[in-house]
XYZ file of C-alpha atoms in Angstrom:
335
model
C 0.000 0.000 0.000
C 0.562 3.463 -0.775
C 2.869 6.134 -2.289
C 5.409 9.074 -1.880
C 6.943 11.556 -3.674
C 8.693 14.872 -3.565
C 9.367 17.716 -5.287
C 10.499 21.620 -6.187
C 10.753 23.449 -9.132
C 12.660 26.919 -8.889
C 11.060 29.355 -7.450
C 8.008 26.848 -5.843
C 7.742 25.094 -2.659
C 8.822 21.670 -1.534
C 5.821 19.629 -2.222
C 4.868 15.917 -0.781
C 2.512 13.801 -2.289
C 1.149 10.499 -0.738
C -1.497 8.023 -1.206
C -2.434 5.822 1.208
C -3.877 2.154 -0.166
C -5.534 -0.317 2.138
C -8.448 -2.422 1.587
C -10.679 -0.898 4.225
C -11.781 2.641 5.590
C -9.681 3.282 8.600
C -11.636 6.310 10.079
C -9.101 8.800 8.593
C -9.485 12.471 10.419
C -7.440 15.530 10.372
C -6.180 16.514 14.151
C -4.333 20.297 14.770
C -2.150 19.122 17.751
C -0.481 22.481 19.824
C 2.750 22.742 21.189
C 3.110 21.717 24.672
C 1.682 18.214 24.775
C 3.475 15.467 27.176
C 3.364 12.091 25.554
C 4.837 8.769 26.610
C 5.988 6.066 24.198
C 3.705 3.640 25.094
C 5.767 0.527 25.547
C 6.197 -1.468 28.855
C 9.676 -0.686 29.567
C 11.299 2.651 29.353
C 8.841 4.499 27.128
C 10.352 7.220 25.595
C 8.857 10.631 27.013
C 8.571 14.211 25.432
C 6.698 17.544 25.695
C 5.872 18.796 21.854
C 8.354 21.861 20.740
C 5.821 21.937 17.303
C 2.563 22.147 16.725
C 1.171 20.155 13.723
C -1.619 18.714 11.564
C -1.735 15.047 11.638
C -4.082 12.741 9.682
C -5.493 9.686 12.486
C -6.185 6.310 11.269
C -8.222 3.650 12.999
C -8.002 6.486 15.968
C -4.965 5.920 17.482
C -2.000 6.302 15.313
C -0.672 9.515 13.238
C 0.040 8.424 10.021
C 0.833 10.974 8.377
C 1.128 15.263 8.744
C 2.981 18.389 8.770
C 4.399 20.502 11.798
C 4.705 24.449 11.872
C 8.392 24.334 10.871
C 7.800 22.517 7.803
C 8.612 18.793 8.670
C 6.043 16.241 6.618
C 6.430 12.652 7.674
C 4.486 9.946 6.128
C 4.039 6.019 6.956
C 4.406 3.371 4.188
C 3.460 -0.137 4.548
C 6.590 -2.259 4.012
C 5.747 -5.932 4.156
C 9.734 -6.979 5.145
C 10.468 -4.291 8.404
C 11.360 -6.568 10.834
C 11.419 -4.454 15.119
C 13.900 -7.145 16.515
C 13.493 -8.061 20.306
C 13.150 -5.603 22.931
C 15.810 -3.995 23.710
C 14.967 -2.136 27.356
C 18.346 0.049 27.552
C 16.565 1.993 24.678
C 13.862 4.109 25.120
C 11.318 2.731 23.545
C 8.373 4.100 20.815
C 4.964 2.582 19.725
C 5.112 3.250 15.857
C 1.660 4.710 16.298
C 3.401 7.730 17.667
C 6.402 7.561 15.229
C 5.397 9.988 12.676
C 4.201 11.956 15.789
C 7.346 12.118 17.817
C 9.307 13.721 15.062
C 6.700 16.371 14.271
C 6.493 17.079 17.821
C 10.168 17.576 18.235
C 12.218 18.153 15.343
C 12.098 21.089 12.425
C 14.465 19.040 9.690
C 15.258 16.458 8.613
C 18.707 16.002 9.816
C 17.363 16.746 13.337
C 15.039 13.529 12.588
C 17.889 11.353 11.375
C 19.884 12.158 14.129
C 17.647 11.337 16.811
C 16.437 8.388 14.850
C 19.273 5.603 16.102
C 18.876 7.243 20.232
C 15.304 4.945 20.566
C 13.469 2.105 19.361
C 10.075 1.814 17.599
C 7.847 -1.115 18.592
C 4.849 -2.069 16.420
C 1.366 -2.736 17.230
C -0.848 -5.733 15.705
C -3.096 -4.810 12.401
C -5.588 -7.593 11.520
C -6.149 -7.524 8.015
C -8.362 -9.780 6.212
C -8.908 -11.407 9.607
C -5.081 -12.092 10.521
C -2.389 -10.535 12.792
C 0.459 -8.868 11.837
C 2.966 -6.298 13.542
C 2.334 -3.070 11.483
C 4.900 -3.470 9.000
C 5.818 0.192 8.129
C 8.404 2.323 6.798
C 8.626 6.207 7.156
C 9.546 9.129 4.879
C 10.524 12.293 5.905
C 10.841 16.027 4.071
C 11.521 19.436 5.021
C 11.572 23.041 3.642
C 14.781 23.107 2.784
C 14.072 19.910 0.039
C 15.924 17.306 2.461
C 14.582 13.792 2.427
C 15.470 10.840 4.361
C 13.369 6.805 4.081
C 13.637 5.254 7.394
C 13.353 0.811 7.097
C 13.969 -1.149 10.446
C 15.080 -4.253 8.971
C 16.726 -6.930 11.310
C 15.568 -4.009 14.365
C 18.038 -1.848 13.141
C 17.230 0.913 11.518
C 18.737 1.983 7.818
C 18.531 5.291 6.773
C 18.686 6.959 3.080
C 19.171 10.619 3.777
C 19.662 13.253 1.169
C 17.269 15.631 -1.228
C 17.656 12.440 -3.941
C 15.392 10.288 -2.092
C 12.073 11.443 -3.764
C 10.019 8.137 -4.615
C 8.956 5.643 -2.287
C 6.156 2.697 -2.266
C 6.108 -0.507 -1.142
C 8.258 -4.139 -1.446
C 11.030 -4.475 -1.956
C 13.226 -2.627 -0.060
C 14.758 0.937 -0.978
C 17.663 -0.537 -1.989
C 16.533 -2.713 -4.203
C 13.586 -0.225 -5.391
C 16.470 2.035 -6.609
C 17.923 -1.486 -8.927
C 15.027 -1.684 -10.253
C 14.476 1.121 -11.470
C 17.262 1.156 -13.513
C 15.921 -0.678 -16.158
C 13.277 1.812 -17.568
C 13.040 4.360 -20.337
C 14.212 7.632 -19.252
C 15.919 6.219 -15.641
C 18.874 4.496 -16.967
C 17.277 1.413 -19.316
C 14.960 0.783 -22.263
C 12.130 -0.782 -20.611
C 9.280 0.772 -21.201
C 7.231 2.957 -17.991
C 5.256 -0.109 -16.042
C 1.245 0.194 -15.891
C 0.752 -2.354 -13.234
C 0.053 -1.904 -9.161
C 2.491 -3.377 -8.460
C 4.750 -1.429 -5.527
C 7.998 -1.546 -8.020
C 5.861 -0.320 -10.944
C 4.353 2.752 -9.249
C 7.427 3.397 -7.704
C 8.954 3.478 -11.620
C 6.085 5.656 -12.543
C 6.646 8.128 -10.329
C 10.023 8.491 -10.787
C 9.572 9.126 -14.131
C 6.870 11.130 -14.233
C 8.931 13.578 -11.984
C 10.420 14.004 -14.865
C 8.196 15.061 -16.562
C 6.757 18.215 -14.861
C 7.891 21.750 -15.752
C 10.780 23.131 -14.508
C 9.501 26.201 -14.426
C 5.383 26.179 -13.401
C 3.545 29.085 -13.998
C 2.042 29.575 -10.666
C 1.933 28.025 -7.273
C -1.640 26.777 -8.599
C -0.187 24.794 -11.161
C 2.824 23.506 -9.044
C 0.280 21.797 -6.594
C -1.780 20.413 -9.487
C 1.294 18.958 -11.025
C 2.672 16.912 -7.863
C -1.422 15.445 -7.554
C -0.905 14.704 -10.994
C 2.143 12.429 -10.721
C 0.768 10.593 -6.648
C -3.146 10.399 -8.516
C -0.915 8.434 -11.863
C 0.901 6.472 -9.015
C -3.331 5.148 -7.343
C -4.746 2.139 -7.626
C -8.421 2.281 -8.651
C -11.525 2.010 -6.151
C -12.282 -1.549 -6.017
C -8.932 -3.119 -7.134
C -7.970 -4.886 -3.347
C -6.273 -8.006 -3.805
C -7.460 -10.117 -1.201
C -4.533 -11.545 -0.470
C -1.642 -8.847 -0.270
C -1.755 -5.614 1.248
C 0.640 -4.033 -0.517
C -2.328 -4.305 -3.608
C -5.187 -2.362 -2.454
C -7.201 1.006 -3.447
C -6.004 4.294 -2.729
C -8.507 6.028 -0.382
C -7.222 9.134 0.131
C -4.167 11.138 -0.573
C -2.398 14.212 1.479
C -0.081 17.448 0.029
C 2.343 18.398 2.291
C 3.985 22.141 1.518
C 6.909 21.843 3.620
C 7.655 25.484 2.616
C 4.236 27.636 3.053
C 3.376 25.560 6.028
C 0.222 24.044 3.978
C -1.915 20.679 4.117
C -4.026 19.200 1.348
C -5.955 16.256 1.822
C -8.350 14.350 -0.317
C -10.931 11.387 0.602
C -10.635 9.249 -3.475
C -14.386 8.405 -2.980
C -15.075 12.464 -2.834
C -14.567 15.152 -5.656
C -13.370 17.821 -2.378
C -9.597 18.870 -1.624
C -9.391 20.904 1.237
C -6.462 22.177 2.582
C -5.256 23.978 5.818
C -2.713 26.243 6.132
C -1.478 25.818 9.448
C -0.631 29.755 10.518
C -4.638 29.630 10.966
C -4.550 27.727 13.452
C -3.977 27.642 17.497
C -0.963 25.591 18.175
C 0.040 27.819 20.968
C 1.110 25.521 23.972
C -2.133 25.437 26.361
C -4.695 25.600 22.477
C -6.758 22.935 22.810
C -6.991 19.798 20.011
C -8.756 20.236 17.239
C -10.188 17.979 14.780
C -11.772 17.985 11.623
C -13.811 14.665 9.845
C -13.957 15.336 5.698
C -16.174 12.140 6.160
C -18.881 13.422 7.794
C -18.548 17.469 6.217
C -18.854 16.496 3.076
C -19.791 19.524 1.418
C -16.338 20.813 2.390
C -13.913 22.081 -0.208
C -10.740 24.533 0.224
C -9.338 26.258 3.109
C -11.044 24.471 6.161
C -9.128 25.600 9.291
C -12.196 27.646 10.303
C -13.879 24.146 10.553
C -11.694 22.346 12.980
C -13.373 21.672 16.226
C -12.013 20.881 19.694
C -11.775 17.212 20.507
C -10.237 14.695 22.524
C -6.453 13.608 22.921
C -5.630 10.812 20.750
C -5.664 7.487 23.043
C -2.452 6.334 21.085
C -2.068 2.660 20.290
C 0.347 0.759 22.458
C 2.932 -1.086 21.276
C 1.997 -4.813 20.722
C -1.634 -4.284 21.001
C -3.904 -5.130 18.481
C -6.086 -2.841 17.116
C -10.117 -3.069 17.561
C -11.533 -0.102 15.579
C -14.399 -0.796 13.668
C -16.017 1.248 10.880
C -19.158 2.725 12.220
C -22.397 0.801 10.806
Protein backbone atom coordinates (compact mmCIF):
# COMPACT_ATOMS: atom_id res chain seq x y z
CA UNK A 1 0.00 0.00 0.00
CA UNK A 2 0.56 3.46 -0.77
CA UNK A 3 2.87 6.13 -2.29
CA UNK A 4 5.41 9.07 -1.88
CA UNK A 5 6.94 11.56 -3.67
CA UNK A 6 8.69 14.87 -3.57
CA UNK A 7 9.37 17.72 -5.29
CA UNK A 8 10.50 21.62 -6.19
CA UNK A 9 10.75 23.45 -9.13
CA UNK A 10 12.66 26.92 -8.89
CA UNK A 11 11.06 29.36 -7.45
CA UNK A 12 8.01 26.85 -5.84
CA UNK A 13 7.74 25.09 -2.66
CA UNK A 14 8.82 21.67 -1.53
CA UNK A 15 5.82 19.63 -2.22
CA UNK A 16 4.87 15.92 -0.78
CA UNK A 17 2.51 13.80 -2.29
CA UNK A 18 1.15 10.50 -0.74
CA UNK A 19 -1.50 8.02 -1.21
CA UNK A 20 -2.43 5.82 1.21
CA UNK A 21 -3.88 2.15 -0.17
CA UNK A 22 -5.53 -0.32 2.14
CA UNK A 23 -8.45 -2.42 1.59
CA UNK A 24 -10.68 -0.90 4.23
CA UNK A 25 -11.78 2.64 5.59
CA UNK A 26 -9.68 3.28 8.60
CA UNK A 27 -11.64 6.31 10.08
CA UNK A 28 -9.10 8.80 8.59
CA UNK A 29 -9.49 12.47 10.42
CA UNK A 30 -7.44 15.53 10.37
CA UNK A 31 -6.18 16.51 14.15
CA UNK A 32 -4.33 20.30 14.77
CA UNK A 33 -2.15 19.12 17.75
CA UNK A 34 -0.48 22.48 19.82
CA UNK A 35 2.75 22.74 21.19
CA UNK A 36 3.11 21.72 24.67
CA UNK A 37 1.68 18.21 24.77
CA UNK A 38 3.48 15.47 27.18
CA UNK A 39 3.36 12.09 25.55
CA UNK A 40 4.84 8.77 26.61
CA UNK A 41 5.99 6.07 24.20
CA UNK A 42 3.71 3.64 25.09
CA UNK A 43 5.77 0.53 25.55
CA UNK A 44 6.20 -1.47 28.85
CA UNK A 45 9.68 -0.69 29.57
CA UNK A 46 11.30 2.65 29.35
CA UNK A 47 8.84 4.50 27.13
CA UNK A 48 10.35 7.22 25.59
CA UNK A 49 8.86 10.63 27.01
CA UNK A 50 8.57 14.21 25.43
CA UNK A 51 6.70 17.54 25.69
CA UNK A 52 5.87 18.80 21.85
CA UNK A 53 8.35 21.86 20.74
CA UNK A 54 5.82 21.94 17.30
CA UNK A 55 2.56 22.15 16.72
CA UNK A 56 1.17 20.16 13.72
CA UNK A 57 -1.62 18.71 11.56
CA UNK A 58 -1.73 15.05 11.64
CA UNK A 59 -4.08 12.74 9.68
CA UNK A 60 -5.49 9.69 12.49
CA UNK A 61 -6.18 6.31 11.27
CA UNK A 62 -8.22 3.65 13.00
CA UNK A 63 -8.00 6.49 15.97
CA UNK A 64 -4.96 5.92 17.48
CA UNK A 65 -2.00 6.30 15.31
CA UNK A 66 -0.67 9.51 13.24
CA UNK A 67 0.04 8.42 10.02
CA UNK A 68 0.83 10.97 8.38
CA UNK A 69 1.13 15.26 8.74
CA UNK A 70 2.98 18.39 8.77
CA UNK A 71 4.40 20.50 11.80
CA UNK A 72 4.71 24.45 11.87
CA UNK A 73 8.39 24.33 10.87
CA UNK A 74 7.80 22.52 7.80
CA UNK A 75 8.61 18.79 8.67
CA UNK A 76 6.04 16.24 6.62
CA UNK A 77 6.43 12.65 7.67
CA UNK A 78 4.49 9.95 6.13
CA UNK A 79 4.04 6.02 6.96
CA UNK A 80 4.41 3.37 4.19
CA UNK A 81 3.46 -0.14 4.55
CA UNK A 82 6.59 -2.26 4.01
CA UNK A 83 5.75 -5.93 4.16
CA UNK A 84 9.73 -6.98 5.15
CA UNK A 85 10.47 -4.29 8.40
CA UNK A 86 11.36 -6.57 10.83
CA UNK A 87 11.42 -4.45 15.12
CA UNK A 88 13.90 -7.14 16.52
CA UNK A 89 13.49 -8.06 20.31
CA UNK A 90 13.15 -5.60 22.93
CA UNK A 91 15.81 -4.00 23.71
CA UNK A 92 14.97 -2.14 27.36
CA UNK A 93 18.35 0.05 27.55
CA UNK A 94 16.57 1.99 24.68
CA UNK A 95 13.86 4.11 25.12
CA UNK A 96 11.32 2.73 23.55
CA UNK A 97 8.37 4.10 20.82
CA UNK A 98 4.96 2.58 19.72
CA UNK A 99 5.11 3.25 15.86
CA UNK A 100 1.66 4.71 16.30
CA UNK A 101 3.40 7.73 17.67
CA UNK A 102 6.40 7.56 15.23
CA UNK A 103 5.40 9.99 12.68
CA UNK A 104 4.20 11.96 15.79
CA UNK A 105 7.35 12.12 17.82
CA UNK A 106 9.31 13.72 15.06
CA UNK A 107 6.70 16.37 14.27
CA UNK A 108 6.49 17.08 17.82
CA UNK A 109 10.17 17.58 18.24
CA UNK A 110 12.22 18.15 15.34
CA UNK A 111 12.10 21.09 12.42
CA UNK A 112 14.46 19.04 9.69
CA UNK A 113 15.26 16.46 8.61
CA UNK A 114 18.71 16.00 9.82
CA UNK A 115 17.36 16.75 13.34
CA UNK A 116 15.04 13.53 12.59
CA UNK A 117 17.89 11.35 11.37
CA UNK A 118 19.88 12.16 14.13
CA UNK A 119 17.65 11.34 16.81
CA UNK A 120 16.44 8.39 14.85
CA UNK A 121 19.27 5.60 16.10
CA UNK A 122 18.88 7.24 20.23
CA UNK A 123 15.30 4.95 20.57
CA UNK A 124 13.47 2.11 19.36
CA UNK A 125 10.07 1.81 17.60
CA UNK A 126 7.85 -1.11 18.59
CA UNK A 127 4.85 -2.07 16.42
CA UNK A 128 1.37 -2.74 17.23
CA UNK A 129 -0.85 -5.73 15.70
CA UNK A 130 -3.10 -4.81 12.40
CA UNK A 131 -5.59 -7.59 11.52
CA UNK A 132 -6.15 -7.52 8.01
CA UNK A 133 -8.36 -9.78 6.21
CA UNK A 134 -8.91 -11.41 9.61
CA UNK A 135 -5.08 -12.09 10.52
CA UNK A 136 -2.39 -10.54 12.79
CA UNK A 137 0.46 -8.87 11.84
CA UNK A 138 2.97 -6.30 13.54
CA UNK A 139 2.33 -3.07 11.48
CA UNK A 140 4.90 -3.47 9.00
CA UNK A 141 5.82 0.19 8.13
CA UNK A 142 8.40 2.32 6.80
CA UNK A 143 8.63 6.21 7.16
CA UNK A 144 9.55 9.13 4.88
CA UNK A 145 10.52 12.29 5.90
CA UNK A 146 10.84 16.03 4.07
CA UNK A 147 11.52 19.44 5.02
CA UNK A 148 11.57 23.04 3.64
CA UNK A 149 14.78 23.11 2.78
CA UNK A 150 14.07 19.91 0.04
CA UNK A 151 15.92 17.31 2.46
CA UNK A 152 14.58 13.79 2.43
CA UNK A 153 15.47 10.84 4.36
CA UNK A 154 13.37 6.81 4.08
CA UNK A 155 13.64 5.25 7.39
CA UNK A 156 13.35 0.81 7.10
CA UNK A 157 13.97 -1.15 10.45
CA UNK A 158 15.08 -4.25 8.97
CA UNK A 159 16.73 -6.93 11.31
CA UNK A 160 15.57 -4.01 14.37
CA UNK A 161 18.04 -1.85 13.14
CA UNK A 162 17.23 0.91 11.52
CA UNK A 163 18.74 1.98 7.82
CA UNK A 164 18.53 5.29 6.77
CA UNK A 165 18.69 6.96 3.08
CA UNK A 166 19.17 10.62 3.78
CA UNK A 167 19.66 13.25 1.17
CA UNK A 168 17.27 15.63 -1.23
CA UNK A 169 17.66 12.44 -3.94
CA UNK A 170 15.39 10.29 -2.09
CA UNK A 171 12.07 11.44 -3.76
CA UNK A 172 10.02 8.14 -4.62
CA UNK A 173 8.96 5.64 -2.29
CA UNK A 174 6.16 2.70 -2.27
CA UNK A 175 6.11 -0.51 -1.14
CA UNK A 176 8.26 -4.14 -1.45
CA UNK A 177 11.03 -4.47 -1.96
CA UNK A 178 13.23 -2.63 -0.06
CA UNK A 179 14.76 0.94 -0.98
CA UNK A 180 17.66 -0.54 -1.99
CA UNK A 181 16.53 -2.71 -4.20
CA UNK A 182 13.59 -0.23 -5.39
CA UNK A 183 16.47 2.03 -6.61
CA UNK A 184 17.92 -1.49 -8.93
CA UNK A 185 15.03 -1.68 -10.25
CA UNK A 186 14.48 1.12 -11.47
CA UNK A 187 17.26 1.16 -13.51
CA UNK A 188 15.92 -0.68 -16.16
CA UNK A 189 13.28 1.81 -17.57
CA UNK A 190 13.04 4.36 -20.34
CA UNK A 191 14.21 7.63 -19.25
CA UNK A 192 15.92 6.22 -15.64
CA UNK A 193 18.87 4.50 -16.97
CA UNK A 194 17.28 1.41 -19.32
CA UNK A 195 14.96 0.78 -22.26
CA UNK A 196 12.13 -0.78 -20.61
CA UNK A 197 9.28 0.77 -21.20
CA UNK A 198 7.23 2.96 -17.99
CA UNK A 199 5.26 -0.11 -16.04
CA UNK A 200 1.24 0.19 -15.89
CA UNK A 201 0.75 -2.35 -13.23
CA UNK A 202 0.05 -1.90 -9.16
CA UNK A 203 2.49 -3.38 -8.46
CA UNK A 204 4.75 -1.43 -5.53
CA UNK A 205 8.00 -1.55 -8.02
CA UNK A 206 5.86 -0.32 -10.94
CA UNK A 207 4.35 2.75 -9.25
CA UNK A 208 7.43 3.40 -7.70
CA UNK A 209 8.95 3.48 -11.62
CA UNK A 210 6.09 5.66 -12.54
CA UNK A 211 6.65 8.13 -10.33
CA UNK A 212 10.02 8.49 -10.79
CA UNK A 213 9.57 9.13 -14.13
CA UNK A 214 6.87 11.13 -14.23
CA UNK A 215 8.93 13.58 -11.98
CA UNK A 216 10.42 14.00 -14.86
CA UNK A 217 8.20 15.06 -16.56
CA UNK A 218 6.76 18.22 -14.86
CA UNK A 219 7.89 21.75 -15.75
CA UNK A 220 10.78 23.13 -14.51
CA UNK A 221 9.50 26.20 -14.43
CA UNK A 222 5.38 26.18 -13.40
CA UNK A 223 3.54 29.09 -14.00
CA UNK A 224 2.04 29.58 -10.67
CA UNK A 225 1.93 28.03 -7.27
CA UNK A 226 -1.64 26.78 -8.60
CA UNK A 227 -0.19 24.79 -11.16
CA UNK A 228 2.82 23.51 -9.04
CA UNK A 229 0.28 21.80 -6.59
CA UNK A 230 -1.78 20.41 -9.49
CA UNK A 231 1.29 18.96 -11.02
CA UNK A 232 2.67 16.91 -7.86
CA UNK A 233 -1.42 15.44 -7.55
CA UNK A 234 -0.91 14.70 -10.99
CA UNK A 235 2.14 12.43 -10.72
CA UNK A 236 0.77 10.59 -6.65
CA UNK A 237 -3.15 10.40 -8.52
CA UNK A 238 -0.92 8.43 -11.86
CA UNK A 239 0.90 6.47 -9.02
CA UNK A 240 -3.33 5.15 -7.34
CA UNK A 241 -4.75 2.14 -7.63
CA UNK A 242 -8.42 2.28 -8.65
CA UNK A 243 -11.52 2.01 -6.15
CA UNK A 244 -12.28 -1.55 -6.02
CA UNK A 245 -8.93 -3.12 -7.13
CA UNK A 246 -7.97 -4.89 -3.35
CA UNK A 247 -6.27 -8.01 -3.81
CA UNK A 248 -7.46 -10.12 -1.20
CA UNK A 249 -4.53 -11.55 -0.47
CA UNK A 250 -1.64 -8.85 -0.27
CA UNK A 251 -1.76 -5.61 1.25
CA UNK A 252 0.64 -4.03 -0.52
CA UNK A 253 -2.33 -4.30 -3.61
CA UNK A 254 -5.19 -2.36 -2.45
CA UNK A 255 -7.20 1.01 -3.45
CA UNK A 256 -6.00 4.29 -2.73
CA UNK A 257 -8.51 6.03 -0.38
CA UNK A 258 -7.22 9.13 0.13
CA UNK A 259 -4.17 11.14 -0.57
CA UNK A 260 -2.40 14.21 1.48
CA UNK A 261 -0.08 17.45 0.03
CA UNK A 262 2.34 18.40 2.29
CA UNK A 263 3.98 22.14 1.52
CA UNK A 264 6.91 21.84 3.62
CA UNK A 265 7.65 25.48 2.62
CA UNK A 266 4.24 27.64 3.05
CA UNK A 267 3.38 25.56 6.03
CA UNK A 268 0.22 24.04 3.98
CA UNK A 269 -1.92 20.68 4.12
CA UNK A 270 -4.03 19.20 1.35
CA UNK A 271 -5.96 16.26 1.82
CA UNK A 272 -8.35 14.35 -0.32
CA UNK A 273 -10.93 11.39 0.60
CA UNK A 274 -10.63 9.25 -3.47
CA UNK A 275 -14.39 8.40 -2.98
CA UNK A 276 -15.08 12.46 -2.83
CA UNK A 277 -14.57 15.15 -5.66
CA UNK A 278 -13.37 17.82 -2.38
CA UNK A 279 -9.60 18.87 -1.62
CA UNK A 280 -9.39 20.90 1.24
CA UNK A 281 -6.46 22.18 2.58
CA UNK A 282 -5.26 23.98 5.82
CA UNK A 283 -2.71 26.24 6.13
CA UNK A 284 -1.48 25.82 9.45
CA UNK A 285 -0.63 29.76 10.52
CA UNK A 286 -4.64 29.63 10.97
CA UNK A 287 -4.55 27.73 13.45
CA UNK A 288 -3.98 27.64 17.50
CA UNK A 289 -0.96 25.59 18.18
CA UNK A 290 0.04 27.82 20.97
CA UNK A 291 1.11 25.52 23.97
CA UNK A 292 -2.13 25.44 26.36
CA UNK A 293 -4.70 25.60 22.48
CA UNK A 294 -6.76 22.93 22.81
CA UNK A 295 -6.99 19.80 20.01
CA UNK A 296 -8.76 20.24 17.24
CA UNK A 297 -10.19 17.98 14.78
CA UNK A 298 -11.77 17.98 11.62
CA UNK A 299 -13.81 14.66 9.85
CA UNK A 300 -13.96 15.34 5.70
CA UNK A 301 -16.17 12.14 6.16
CA UNK A 302 -18.88 13.42 7.79
CA UNK A 303 -18.55 17.47 6.22
CA UNK A 304 -18.85 16.50 3.08
CA UNK A 305 -19.79 19.52 1.42
CA UNK A 306 -16.34 20.81 2.39
CA UNK A 307 -13.91 22.08 -0.21
CA UNK A 308 -10.74 24.53 0.22
CA UNK A 309 -9.34 26.26 3.11
CA UNK A 310 -11.04 24.47 6.16
CA UNK A 311 -9.13 25.60 9.29
CA UNK A 312 -12.20 27.65 10.30
CA UNK A 313 -13.88 24.15 10.55
CA UNK A 314 -11.69 22.35 12.98
CA UNK A 315 -13.37 21.67 16.23
CA UNK A 316 -12.01 20.88 19.69
CA UNK A 317 -11.77 17.21 20.51
CA UNK A 318 -10.24 14.70 22.52
CA UNK A 319 -6.45 13.61 22.92
CA UNK A 320 -5.63 10.81 20.75
CA UNK A 321 -5.66 7.49 23.04
CA UNK A 322 -2.45 6.33 21.09
CA UNK A 323 -2.07 2.66 20.29
CA UNK A 324 0.35 0.76 22.46
CA UNK A 325 2.93 -1.09 21.28
CA UNK A 326 2.00 -4.81 20.72
CA UNK A 327 -1.63 -4.28 21.00
CA UNK A 328 -3.90 -5.13 18.48
CA UNK A 329 -6.09 -2.84 17.12
CA UNK A 330 -10.12 -3.07 17.56
CA UNK A 331 -11.53 -0.10 15.58
CA UNK A 332 -14.40 -0.80 13.67
CA UNK A 333 -16.02 1.25 10.88
CA UNK A 334 -19.16 2.72 12.22
CA UNK A 335 -22.40 0.80 10.81
Amino acid sequence: MCSRIQWKANGQPVLVGRNMDWTARMGTKLYAMPKGIERDGLVDETPLKWTSRYGSVVTISWDCATADGINEAGLNGNLLYLAESNFGQRDPSLPGISIALWVQYLLDTCATVAEAVAAARAWQVQPFELVHQGVKADAPLHLSLSDATGDSAIIEILDGTPRIHHGPEHTVLTNSPIYDEQLVLLKQYEGLGGKKPIPGTMEAEDRFARGAFYLTKLPEQPESYQAAVAGVLSVIRNMATPLGANDPERPNIAATIWRTIGDCTNKRYFFEFCDMPNVIWVNLDNLDLSEGASVRMFNLAADMEAAGEVSSRFQPAESIDFQKANTAVTWQPAA
